[in-house]
């Protein structure tokens, strides 16, 4: 291997130096050690306000030091974990984590971070300077910060936001101030109360707090439109749900029936008409400025971040508020006017084309949706009508069912009382008592079965409950339900047909309804037949080779007038004085839903017969 | 002889329960699954009938109509799972003694049964008395029988003598015999006897 030329080895040396200094690993360059800055975020990474401040701070720091700075970020997550144990754990963890890299400067964003680092300063960053940002002088005073802890004070003057609102809505007489249930939220309300003490007396102020997010939304939806709504923050609501304030605001603002204002720049574009605030970007810049001065060894003092009025042009339009009523110097965003003014011809041409195209697409989609919706509606209505008819059938049979139910109940009562009397005697007949108890159990079972059948009759469903069941069982259960009524009317009920299973796939309650409907019709038809000749016959037959079951229900009544045979299944056709004329048409709909057919005929020997076929679930 | 409670109900479980309860209370019980069964084994003696109103075959009301002739002494207590006013009124008009709705308590049932049995007892005593009257009246001679009919219609001896074309003395003698044979001590007693036997209606 030939030795490398001189200049080549020198080049590699240079390259290595460049790499080391760029990554800052073990670099001991002429600029001295790179300063370490720890940025503490009070909440988690979802909260836009602190993120914007933090990002602005970072950007500014990186710019000012040309990247020669080591930045660390920690999210303390104190809105979700406010408990002391978490705070202590966090402090221990950070103290441990930064053992070998003690920060030269800590930037605490927000009140909670500041309190945290002031309390745990010795453990985490003993020799570091502390710079804070994101709260006002009142809070700073309350925190009783050491003298060497300085920051960029942001004064949230809620009063200015309200003055802006009053300027836009001079007729408003009602002011609603909203805040959530977190500590931070409550502090806000307290501050606002103080700030609003000297409001004009003709404006009635309501502080709304301690509600769930849905209750807030509900409340603001009911407000008269000339109300002014101020949303401070909802970090958590009454139910303990945590929110990003921007999201809770969005929810409240979208439900509101009146213009909503808020004191944060992050609220802009999320439903507020506007507000007065120090922007988070400017807060970040101010904090970074203090940090740079501190790192440079300069003496620093608290600064105040400038505030500005902000407004959302779309919201102004939405509420019919005039831009002219805004305080001077207000920054209006989301104003699309300028684009329109410059390119209106092009926009129109493109729009017309796009609109024409969209119109076709939309109409097609709409048509499809409409049809689907109509079908859905129709089906829902149908199921409702079917249910109504179910209830009517159940109502017609309820007297019989009550009678049926009174038998076991009567027996149970007498049995229980008898057993009680027997137990009083000197030598109770335990065998007999045991028998009584067995009878009670059987009667209870019987009563339970009757109730279950009744419930089946009344079951309401908005969906078809497809299931496979034996048609034979449904017929048996229908006969059981009808029996008392049939007896009352001296109708003899009988059934004929194969005893093997007749599996069909349908909604059992629907099929039972058809059978009950046809059978009660049949009994009604025999009202005037002689008492000795009232026969109701159920017959099941397997038909064809394609696996169908035919059910016929025949009576010995007067039959159907031959000219009515074709129209008897039409809606509103009825021969009964109190009939709705829906029973048979519903029966037809039900049978057809399940792939069957229904028809009626007169029997040569007198009386009518109704037949329906249903496909077998398992043919053959 | 112990009184018998006859239970007619198509519901076996109910029949058994009621039967058991009545037996435990010291009654003699006979039960029938239908009206037809009761008619086939027509009960006699002292007792009452617990009758279910709704049964297949002969309904309670139909059976009640038959029993009015066949077993007039047995009071009927109706039991129903469905209290409907029309049916109740019809049953009561046709002579139902009581009307209980299921589910009835055993106390209510017992009370109804006891009252019905009392009624049965009264009816039997009444029947016995009527029968005794019948026998006494049968012992009258044709002439005495004629005099009896006229007495109960409130005729005086003179009028009777005139109507029967006989002397007042003879009438007096017949009248004495009638009172003797019927064991009556006053005219009022004779009239009430005649009334009970339907004799008054027959002769007016």
PDB file of C-alpha atoms in Angstrom, chain A residues 77-306:
ATOM      1  CA  UNK A  77     -47.146  18.004  31.733  1.00  0.00           C
ATOM      2  CA  UNK A  78     -48.562  19.753  34.790  1.00  0.00           C
ATOM      3  CA  UNK A  79     -52.118  20.228  33.533  1.00  0.00           C
ATOM      4  CA  UNK A  80     -52.613  16.486  33.241  1.00  0.00           C
ATOM      5  CA  UNK A  81     -50.505  15.564  36.264  1.00  0.00           C
ATOM      6  CA  UNK A  82     -50.859  18.428  38.736  1.00  0.00           C
ATOM      7  CA  UNK A  83     -50.312  16.252  41.804  1.00  0.00           C
ATOM      8  CA  UNK A  84     -47.363  16.922  44.114  1.00  0.00           C
ATOM      9  CA  UNK A  85     -45.936  13.437  43.697  1.00  0.00           C
ATOM     10  CA  UNK A  86     -45.587  13.944  39.982  1.00  0.00           C
ATOM     11  CA  UNK A  87     -43.879  17.289  40.503  1.00  0.00           C
ATOM     12  CA  UNK A  88     -41.414  15.742  42.954  1.00  0.00           C
ATOM     13  CA  UNK A  89     -40.779  12.796  40.675  1.00  0.00           C
ATOM     14  CA  UNK A  90     -40.170  15.118  37.771  1.00  0.00           C
ATOM     15  CA  UNK A  91     -37.709  17.176  39.821  1.00  0.00           C
ATOM     16  CA  UNK A  92     -35.760  14.062  40.897  1.00  0.00           C
ATOM     17  CA  UNK A  93     -35.736  12.808  37.339  1.00  0.00           C
ATOM     18  CA  UNK A  94     -34.453  16.068  35.850  1.00  0.00           C
ATOM     19  CA  UNK A  95     -31.849  16.445  38.604  1.00  0.00           C
ATOM     20  CA  UNK A  96     -30.584  12.973  37.747  1.00  0.00           C
ATOM     21  CA  UNK A  97     -30.813  13.500  33.998  1.00  0.00           C
ATOM     22  CA  UNK A  98     -28.772  16.705  33.969  1.00  0.00           C
ATOM     23  CA  UNK A  99     -26.121  15.536  36.476  1.00  0.00           C
ATOM     24  CA  UNK A 100     -23.350  15.752  33.911  1.00  0.00           C
ATOM     25  CA  UNK A 101     -24.801  18.594  31.889  1.00  0.00           C
ATOM     26  CA  UNK A 102     -25.964  21.212  34.324  1.00  0.00           C
ATOM     27  CA  UNK A 103     -27.696  23.967  32.343  1.00  0.00           C
ATOM     28  CA  UNK A 104     -26.186  27.433  32.318  1.00  0.00           C
ATOM     29  CA  UNK A 105     -29.593  28.963  31.853  1.00  0.00           C
ATOM     30  CA  UNK A 106     -33.142  27.776  32.341  1.00  0.00           C
ATOM     31  CA  UNK A 107     -36.001  29.292  30.420  1.00  0.00           C
ATOM     32  CA  UNK A 108     -39.279  28.696  32.234  1.00  0.00           C
ATOM     33  CA  UNK A 109     -42.322  29.130  30.083  1.00  0.00           C
ATOM     34  CA  UNK A 110     -45.437  29.923  32.061  1.00  0.00           C
ATOM     35  CA  UNK A 111     -46.178  30.212  35.732  1.00  0.00           C
ATOM     36  CA  UNK A 112     -46.038  26.511  36.578  1.00  0.00           C
ATOM     37  CA  UNK A 113     -42.625  25.981  35.010  1.00  0.00           C
ATOM     38  CA  UNK A 114     -41.286  29.013  36.823  1.00  0.00           C
ATOM     39  CA  UNK A 115     -42.541  27.834  40.191  1.00  0.00           C
ATOM     40  CA  UNK A 116     -41.133  24.388  39.451  1.00  0.00           C
ATOM     41  CA  UNK A 117     -37.645  25.552  38.601  1.00  0.00           C
ATOM     42  CA  UNK A 118     -37.471  28.120  41.400  1.00  0.00           C
ATOM     43  CA  UNK A 119     -38.388  25.391  43.880  1.00  0.00           C
ATOM     44  CA  UNK A 120     -36.051  22.765  42.442  1.00  0.00           C
ATOM     45  CA  UNK A 121     -33.290  25.028  41.257  1.00  0.00           C
ATOM     46  CA  UNK A 122     -30.559  23.623  43.480  1.00  0.00           C
ATOM     47  CA  UNK A 123     -31.201  20.061  42.431  1.00  0.00           C
ATOM     48  CA  UNK A 124     -31.522  20.585  38.687  1.00  0.00           C
ATOM     49  CA  UNK A 125     -29.541  23.656  37.752  1.00  0.00           C
ATOM     50  CA  UNK A 126     -27.722  25.036  40.814  1.00  0.00           C
ATOM     51  CA  UNK A 127     -25.669  27.693  39.084  1.00  0.00           C
ATOM     52  CA  UNK A 128     -28.002  28.584  36.266  1.00  0.00           C
ATOM     53  CA  UNK A 129     -29.689  31.857  35.601  1.00  0.00           C
ATOM     54  CA  UNK A 130     -33.441  31.714  35.238  1.00  0.00           C
ATOM     55  CA  UNK A 131     -35.481  33.563  32.646  1.00  0.00           C
ATOM     56  CA  UNK A 132     -39.253  33.242  32.515  1.00  0.00           C
ATOM     57  CA  UNK A 133     -41.990  34.297  30.159  1.00  0.00           C
ATOM     58  CA  UNK A 134     -45.692  33.951  29.601  1.00  0.00           C
ATOM     59  CA  UNK A 135     -47.303  35.664  32.570  1.00  0.00           C
ATOM     60  CA  UNK A 136     -47.835  39.092  33.962  1.00  0.00           C
ATOM     61  CA  UNK A 137     -46.381  41.117  36.794  1.00  0.00           C
ATOM     62  CA  UNK A 138     -49.200  40.245  39.177  1.00  0.00           C
ATOM     63  CA  UNK A 139     -48.376  36.559  38.913  1.00  0.00           C
ATOM     64  CA  UNK A 140     -44.656  37.270  39.168  1.00  0.00           C
ATOM     65  CA  UNK A 141     -45.261  39.138  42.395  1.00  0.00           C
ATOM     66  CA  UNK A 142     -47.397  36.345  43.737  1.00  0.00           C
ATOM     67  CA  UNK A 143     -44.671  33.813  42.991  1.00  0.00           C
ATOM     68  CA  UNK A 144     -42.230  35.888  45.125  1.00  0.00           C
ATOM     69  CA  UNK A 145     -39.431  35.220  42.725  1.00  0.00           C
ATOM     70  CA  UNK A 146     -35.836  35.664  43.809  1.00  0.00           C
ATOM     71  CA  UNK A 147     -34.234  38.829  42.513  1.00  0.00           C
ATOM     72  CA  UNK A 148     -32.062  37.074  39.982  1.00  0.00           C
ATOM     73  CA  UNK A 149     -35.047  35.477  38.294  1.00  0.00           C
ATOM     74  CA  UNK A 150     -36.226  37.836  35.558  1.00  0.00           C
ATOM     75  CA  UNK A 151     -38.507  37.504  32.592  1.00  0.00           C
ATOM     76  CA  UNK A 152     -40.597  38.879  29.814  1.00  0.00           C
ATOM     77  CA  UNK A 153     -43.888  39.910  31.362  1.00  0.00           C
ATOM     78  CA  UNK A 154     -46.949  39.469  29.254  1.00  0.00           C
ATOM     79  CA  UNK A 155     -49.890  41.411  30.533  1.00  0.00           C
ATOM     80  CA  UNK A 156     -53.111  39.818  29.456  1.00  0.00           C
ATOM     81  CA  UNK A 157     -55.462  42.695  29.838  1.00  0.00           C
ATOM     82  CA  UNK A 158     -58.827  41.119  29.366  1.00  0.00           C
ATOM     83  CA  UNK A 159     -60.303  44.575  29.653  1.00  0.00           C
ATOM     84  CA  UNK A 160     -58.787  45.553  26.315  1.00  0.00           C
ATOM     85  CA  UNK A 161     -60.341  42.556  24.640  1.00  0.00           C
ATOM     86  CA  UNK A 162     -63.699  43.529  26.105  1.00  0.00           C
ATOM     87  CA  UNK A 163     -63.270  47.123  25.005  1.00  0.00           C
ATOM     88  CA  UNK A 164     -62.641  45.836  21.515  1.00  0.00           C
ATOM     89  CA  UNK A 165     -65.831  43.755  21.748  1.00  0.00           C
ATOM     90  CA  UNK A 166     -67.888  46.680  22.992  1.00  0.00           C
ATOM     91  CA  UNK A 167     -66.545  48.771  20.143  1.00  0.00           C
ATOM     92  CA  UNK A 168     -67.768  46.170  17.681  1.00  0.00           C
ATOM     93  CA  UNK A 169     -71.052  45.482  19.485  1.00  0.00           C
ATOM     94  CA  UNK A 170     -72.094  48.782  21.014  1.00  0.00           C
ATOM     95  CA  UNK A 171     -75.625  47.517  21.620  1.00  0.00           C
ATOM     96  CA  UNK A 172     -74.570  44.498  23.684  1.00  0.00           C
ATOM     97  CA  UNK A 173     -75.951  44.515  27.224  1.00  0.00           C
ATOM     98  CA  UNK A 174     -74.832  41.093  28.274  1.00  0.00           C
ATOM     99  CA  UNK A 175     -71.305  39.782  28.774  1.00  0.00           C
ATOM    100  CA  UNK A 176     -70.543  36.121  29.411  1.00  0.00           C
ATOM    101  CA  UNK A 177     -67.060  35.178  30.589  1.00  0.00           C
ATOM    102  CA  UNK A 178     -66.138  31.511  30.319  1.00  0.00           C
ATOM    103  CA  UNK A 179     -63.353  29.555  32.009  1.00  0.00           C
ATOM    104  CA  UNK A 180     -62.784  25.901  32.837  1.00  0.00           C
ATOM    105  CA  UNK A 181     -62.112  24.047  36.068  1.00  0.00           C
ATOM    106  CA  UNK A 182     -58.297  23.755  36.050  1.00  0.00           C
ATOM    107  CA  UNK A 183     -56.294  25.831  38.543  1.00  0.00           C
ATOM    108  CA  UNK A 184     -55.039  27.957  35.692  1.00  0.00           C
ATOM    109  CA  UNK A 185     -58.581  28.497  34.429  1.00  0.00           C
ATOM    110  CA  UNK A 186     -59.762  29.557  37.875  1.00  0.00           C
ATOM    111  CA  UNK A 187     -56.881  31.989  38.257  1.00  0.00           C
ATOM    112  CA  UNK A 188     -57.938  33.514  34.968  1.00  0.00           C
ATOM    113  CA  UNK A 189     -61.507  34.051  36.173  1.00  0.00           C
ATOM    114  CA  UNK A 190     -60.235  35.707  39.324  1.00  0.00           C
ATOM    115  CA  UNK A 191     -58.007  38.004  37.314  1.00  0.00           C
ATOM    116  CA  UNK A 192     -60.821  38.819  34.920  1.00  0.00           C
ATOM    117  CA  UNK A 193     -63.191  39.643  37.774  1.00  0.00           C
ATOM    118  CA  UNK A 194     -60.724  42.124  39.112  1.00  0.00           C
ATOM    119  CA  UNK A 195     -60.070  43.561  35.689  1.00  0.00           C
ATOM    120  CA  UNK A 196     -63.749  43.978  34.858  1.00  0.00           C
ATOM    121  CA  UNK A 197     -64.797  45.622  38.080  1.00  0.00           C
ATOM    122  CA  UNK A 198     -65.191  49.017  36.480  1.00  0.00           C
ATOM    123  CA  UNK A 199     -67.179  48.003  33.439  1.00  0.00           C
ATOM    124  CA  UNK A 200     -70.095  50.221  32.350  1.00  0.00           C
ATOM    125  CA  UNK A 201     -73.052  49.403  34.636  1.00  0.00           C
ATOM    126  CA  UNK A 202     -75.435  48.818  31.723  1.00  0.00           C
ATOM    127  CA  UNK A 203     -73.568  45.645  30.804  1.00  0.00           C
ATOM    128  CA  UNK A 204     -74.593  42.636  32.809  1.00  0.00           C
ATOM    129  CA  UNK A 205     -71.670  40.282  33.345  1.00  0.00           C
ATOM    130  CA  UNK A 206     -72.011  36.543  33.941  1.00  0.00           C
ATOM    131  CA  UNK A 207     -69.043  34.363  34.861  1.00  0.00           C
ATOM    132  CA  UNK A 208     -69.555  30.883  33.563  1.00  0.00           C
ATOM    133  CA  UNK A 209     -67.376  28.194  35.083  1.00  0.00           C
ATOM    134  CA  UNK A 210     -67.622  24.726  36.557  1.00  0.00           C
ATOM    135  CA  UNK A 211     -69.415  23.231  33.543  1.00  0.00           C
ATOM    136  CA  UNK A 212     -68.573  20.390  31.201  1.00  0.00           C
ATOM    137  CA  UNK A 213     -67.490  21.299  27.710  1.00  0.00           C
ATOM    138  CA  UNK A 214     -70.855  20.203  26.319  1.00  0.00           C
ATOM    139  CA  UNK A 215     -72.684  22.266  28.892  1.00  0.00           C
ATOM    140  CA  UNK A 216     -70.617  25.304  27.889  1.00  0.00           C
ATOM    141  CA  UNK A 217     -71.525  24.710  24.264  1.00  0.00           C
ATOM    142  CA  UNK A 218     -75.180  24.233  25.145  1.00  0.00           C
ATOM    143  CA  UNK A 219     -75.181  27.422  27.171  1.00  0.00           C
ATOM    144  CA  UNK A 220     -73.623  29.635  24.521  1.00  0.00           C
ATOM    145  CA  UNK A 221     -75.902  28.179  21.844  1.00  0.00           C
ATOM    146  CA  UNK A 222     -78.869  29.601  23.729  1.00  0.00           C
ATOM    147  CA  UNK A 223     -77.513  33.119  24.117  1.00  0.00           C
ATOM    148  CA  UNK A 224     -79.122  36.044  22.305  1.00  0.00           C
ATOM    149  CA  UNK A 225     -76.946  37.158  19.374  1.00  0.00           C
ATOM    150  CA  UNK A 226     -76.210  40.572  20.857  1.00  0.00           C
ATOM    151  CA  UNK A 227     -74.248  39.022  23.720  1.00  0.00           C
ATOM    152  CA  UNK A 228     -70.480  39.331  24.063  1.00  0.00           C
ATOM    153  CA  UNK A 229     -68.838  36.015  24.875  1.00  0.00           C
ATOM    154  CA  UNK A 230     -65.306  35.965  26.271  1.00  0.00           C
ATOM    155  CA  UNK A 231     -63.553  32.618  26.465  1.00  0.00           C
ATOM    156  CA  UNK A 232     -60.535  32.677  28.762  1.00  0.00           C
ATOM    157  CA  UNK A 233     -59.210  29.111  28.916  1.00  0.00           C
ATOM    158  CA  UNK A 234     -60.716  25.681  29.430  1.00  0.00           C
ATOM    159  CA  UNK A 235     -57.766  23.441  30.226  1.00  0.00           C
ATOM    160  CA  UNK A 236     -60.057  20.996  31.949  1.00  0.00           C
ATOM    161  CA  UNK A 237     -63.802  20.936  32.456  1.00  0.00           C
ATOM    162  CA  UNK A 238     -66.114  19.904  35.257  1.00  0.00           C
ATOM    163  CA  UNK A 239     -65.847  16.241  34.320  1.00  0.00           C
ATOM    164  CA  UNK A 240     -62.073  16.368  34.554  1.00  0.00           C
ATOM    165  CA  UNK A 241     -61.532  16.088  30.808  1.00  0.00           C
ATOM    166  CA  UNK A 242     -58.371  17.820  29.672  1.00  0.00           C
ATOM    167  CA  UNK A 243     -58.247  20.094  26.676  1.00  0.00           C
ATOM    168  CA  UNK A 244     -55.936  22.131  24.584  1.00  0.00           C
ATOM    169  CA  UNK A 245     -57.518  25.554  25.223  1.00  0.00           C
ATOM    170  CA  UNK A 246     -57.616  26.258  21.502  1.00  0.00           C
ATOM    171  CA  UNK A 247     -59.706  23.126  20.967  1.00  0.00           C
ATOM    172  CA  UNK A 248     -62.105  23.797  23.817  1.00  0.00           C
ATOM    173  CA  UNK A 249     -62.475  27.346  22.521  1.00  0.00           C
ATOM    174  CA  UNK A 250     -63.175  26.018  19.045  1.00  0.00           C
ATOM    175  CA  UNK A 251     -65.916  23.797  20.373  1.00  0.00           C
ATOM    176  CA  UNK A 252     -67.543  26.605  22.331  1.00  0.00           C
ATOM    177  CA  UNK A 253     -67.176  29.141  19.505  1.00  0.00           C
ATOM    178  CA  UNK A 254     -68.699  26.842  16.908  1.00  0.00           C
ATOM    179  CA  UNK A 255     -71.763  26.324  19.079  1.00  0.00           C
ATOM    180  CA  UNK A 256     -72.137  29.948  20.082  1.00  0.00           C
ATOM    181  CA  UNK A 257     -75.050  32.046  18.965  1.00  0.00           C
ATOM    182  CA  UNK A 258     -73.112  35.253  19.644  1.00  0.00           C
ATOM    183  CA  UNK A 259     -69.634  36.573  18.791  1.00  0.00           C
ATOM    184  CA  UNK A 260     -66.811  35.066  20.834  1.00  0.00           C
ATOM    185  CA  UNK A 261     -63.601  36.865  21.855  1.00  0.00           C
ATOM    186  CA  UNK A 262     -60.489  35.639  23.576  1.00  0.00           C
ATOM    187  CA  UNK A 263     -57.235  36.999  24.972  1.00  0.00           C
ATOM    188  CA  UNK A 264     -54.829  34.683  23.134  1.00  0.00           C
ATOM    189  CA  UNK A 265     -53.236  35.018  19.728  1.00  0.00           C
ATOM    190  CA  UNK A 266     -53.532  31.256  19.301  1.00  0.00           C
ATOM    191  CA  UNK A 267     -57.315  31.563  19.394  1.00  0.00           C
ATOM    192  CA  UNK A 268     -57.270  33.505  16.168  1.00  0.00           C
ATOM    193  CA  UNK A 269     -58.545  31.417  13.275  1.00  0.00           C
ATOM    194  CA  UNK A 270     -60.325  29.067  15.657  1.00  0.00           C
ATOM    195  CA  UNK A 271     -63.584  30.859  16.079  1.00  0.00           C
ATOM    196  CA  UNK A 272     -62.857  34.097  17.898  1.00  0.00           C
ATOM    197  CA  UNK A 273     -63.698  37.448  16.386  1.00  0.00           C
ATOM    198  CA  UNK A 274     -60.522  38.761  17.962  1.00  0.00           C
ATOM    199  CA  UNK A 275     -58.878  39.991  21.118  1.00  0.00           C
ATOM    200  CA  UNK A 276     -56.029  41.887  22.635  1.00  0.00           C
ATOM    201  CA  UNK A 277     -52.879  39.977  23.495  1.00  0.00           C
ATOM    202  CA  UNK A 278     -49.189  39.889  23.364  1.00  0.00           C
ATOM    203  CA  UNK A 279     -48.497  37.468  20.549  1.00  0.00           C
ATOM    204  CA  UNK A 280     -46.718  34.298  21.552  1.00  0.00           C
ATOM    205  CA  UNK A 281     -44.072  34.940  18.917  1.00  0.00           C
ATOM    206  CA  UNK A 282     -43.193  38.263  20.486  1.00  0.00           C
ATOM    207  CA  UNK A 283     -43.150  36.674  23.934  1.00  0.00           C
ATOM    208  CA  UNK A 284     -40.721  34.065  22.624  1.00  0.00           C
ATOM    209  CA  UNK A 285     -38.520  36.740  21.076  1.00  0.00           C
ATOM    210  CA  UNK A 286     -38.467  38.753  24.288  1.00  0.00           C
ATOM    211  CA  UNK A 287     -37.579  35.716  26.380  1.00  0.00           C
ATOM    212  CA  UNK A 288     -34.802  34.769  23.977  1.00  0.00           C
ATOM    213  CA  UNK A 289     -33.470  38.352  24.085  1.00  0.00           C
ATOM    214  CA  UNK A 290     -33.236  38.217  27.876  1.00  0.00           C
ATOM    215  CA  UNK A 291     -31.548  34.812  27.691  1.00  0.00           C
ATOM    216  CA  UNK A 292     -28.937  36.001  25.247  1.00  0.00           C
ATOM    217  CA  UNK A 293     -28.162  39.024  27.391  1.00  0.00           C
ATOM    218  CA  UNK A 294     -27.871  36.830  30.466  1.00  0.00           C
ATOM    219  CA  UNK A 295     -25.577  34.348  28.712  1.00  0.00           C
ATOM    220  CA  UNK A 296     -23.475  37.238  27.541  1.00  0.00           C
ATOM    221  CA  UNK A 297     -23.000  38.283  31.160  1.00  0.00           C
ATOM    222  CA  UNK A 298     -25.103  41.449  30.870  1.00  0.00           C
ATOM    223  CA  UNK A 299     -27.355  42.591  33.659  1.00  0.00           C
ATOM    224  CA  UNK A 300     -31.006  42.050  32.830  1.00  0.00           C
ATOM    225  CA  UNK A 301     -34.324  43.264  34.226  1.00  0.00           C
ATOM    226  CA  UNK A 302     -37.939  42.375  33.565  1.00  0.00           C
ATOM    227  CA  UNK A 303     -39.315  43.532  30.229  1.00  0.00           C
ATOM    228  CA  UNK A 304     -42.884  43.812  29.075  1.00  0.00           C
ATOM    229  CA  UNK A 305     -43.932  42.177  25.843  1.00  0.00           C
ATOM    230  CA  UNK A 306     -45.889  44.561  23.606  1.00  0.00           C
TER     231      UNK A 306
END
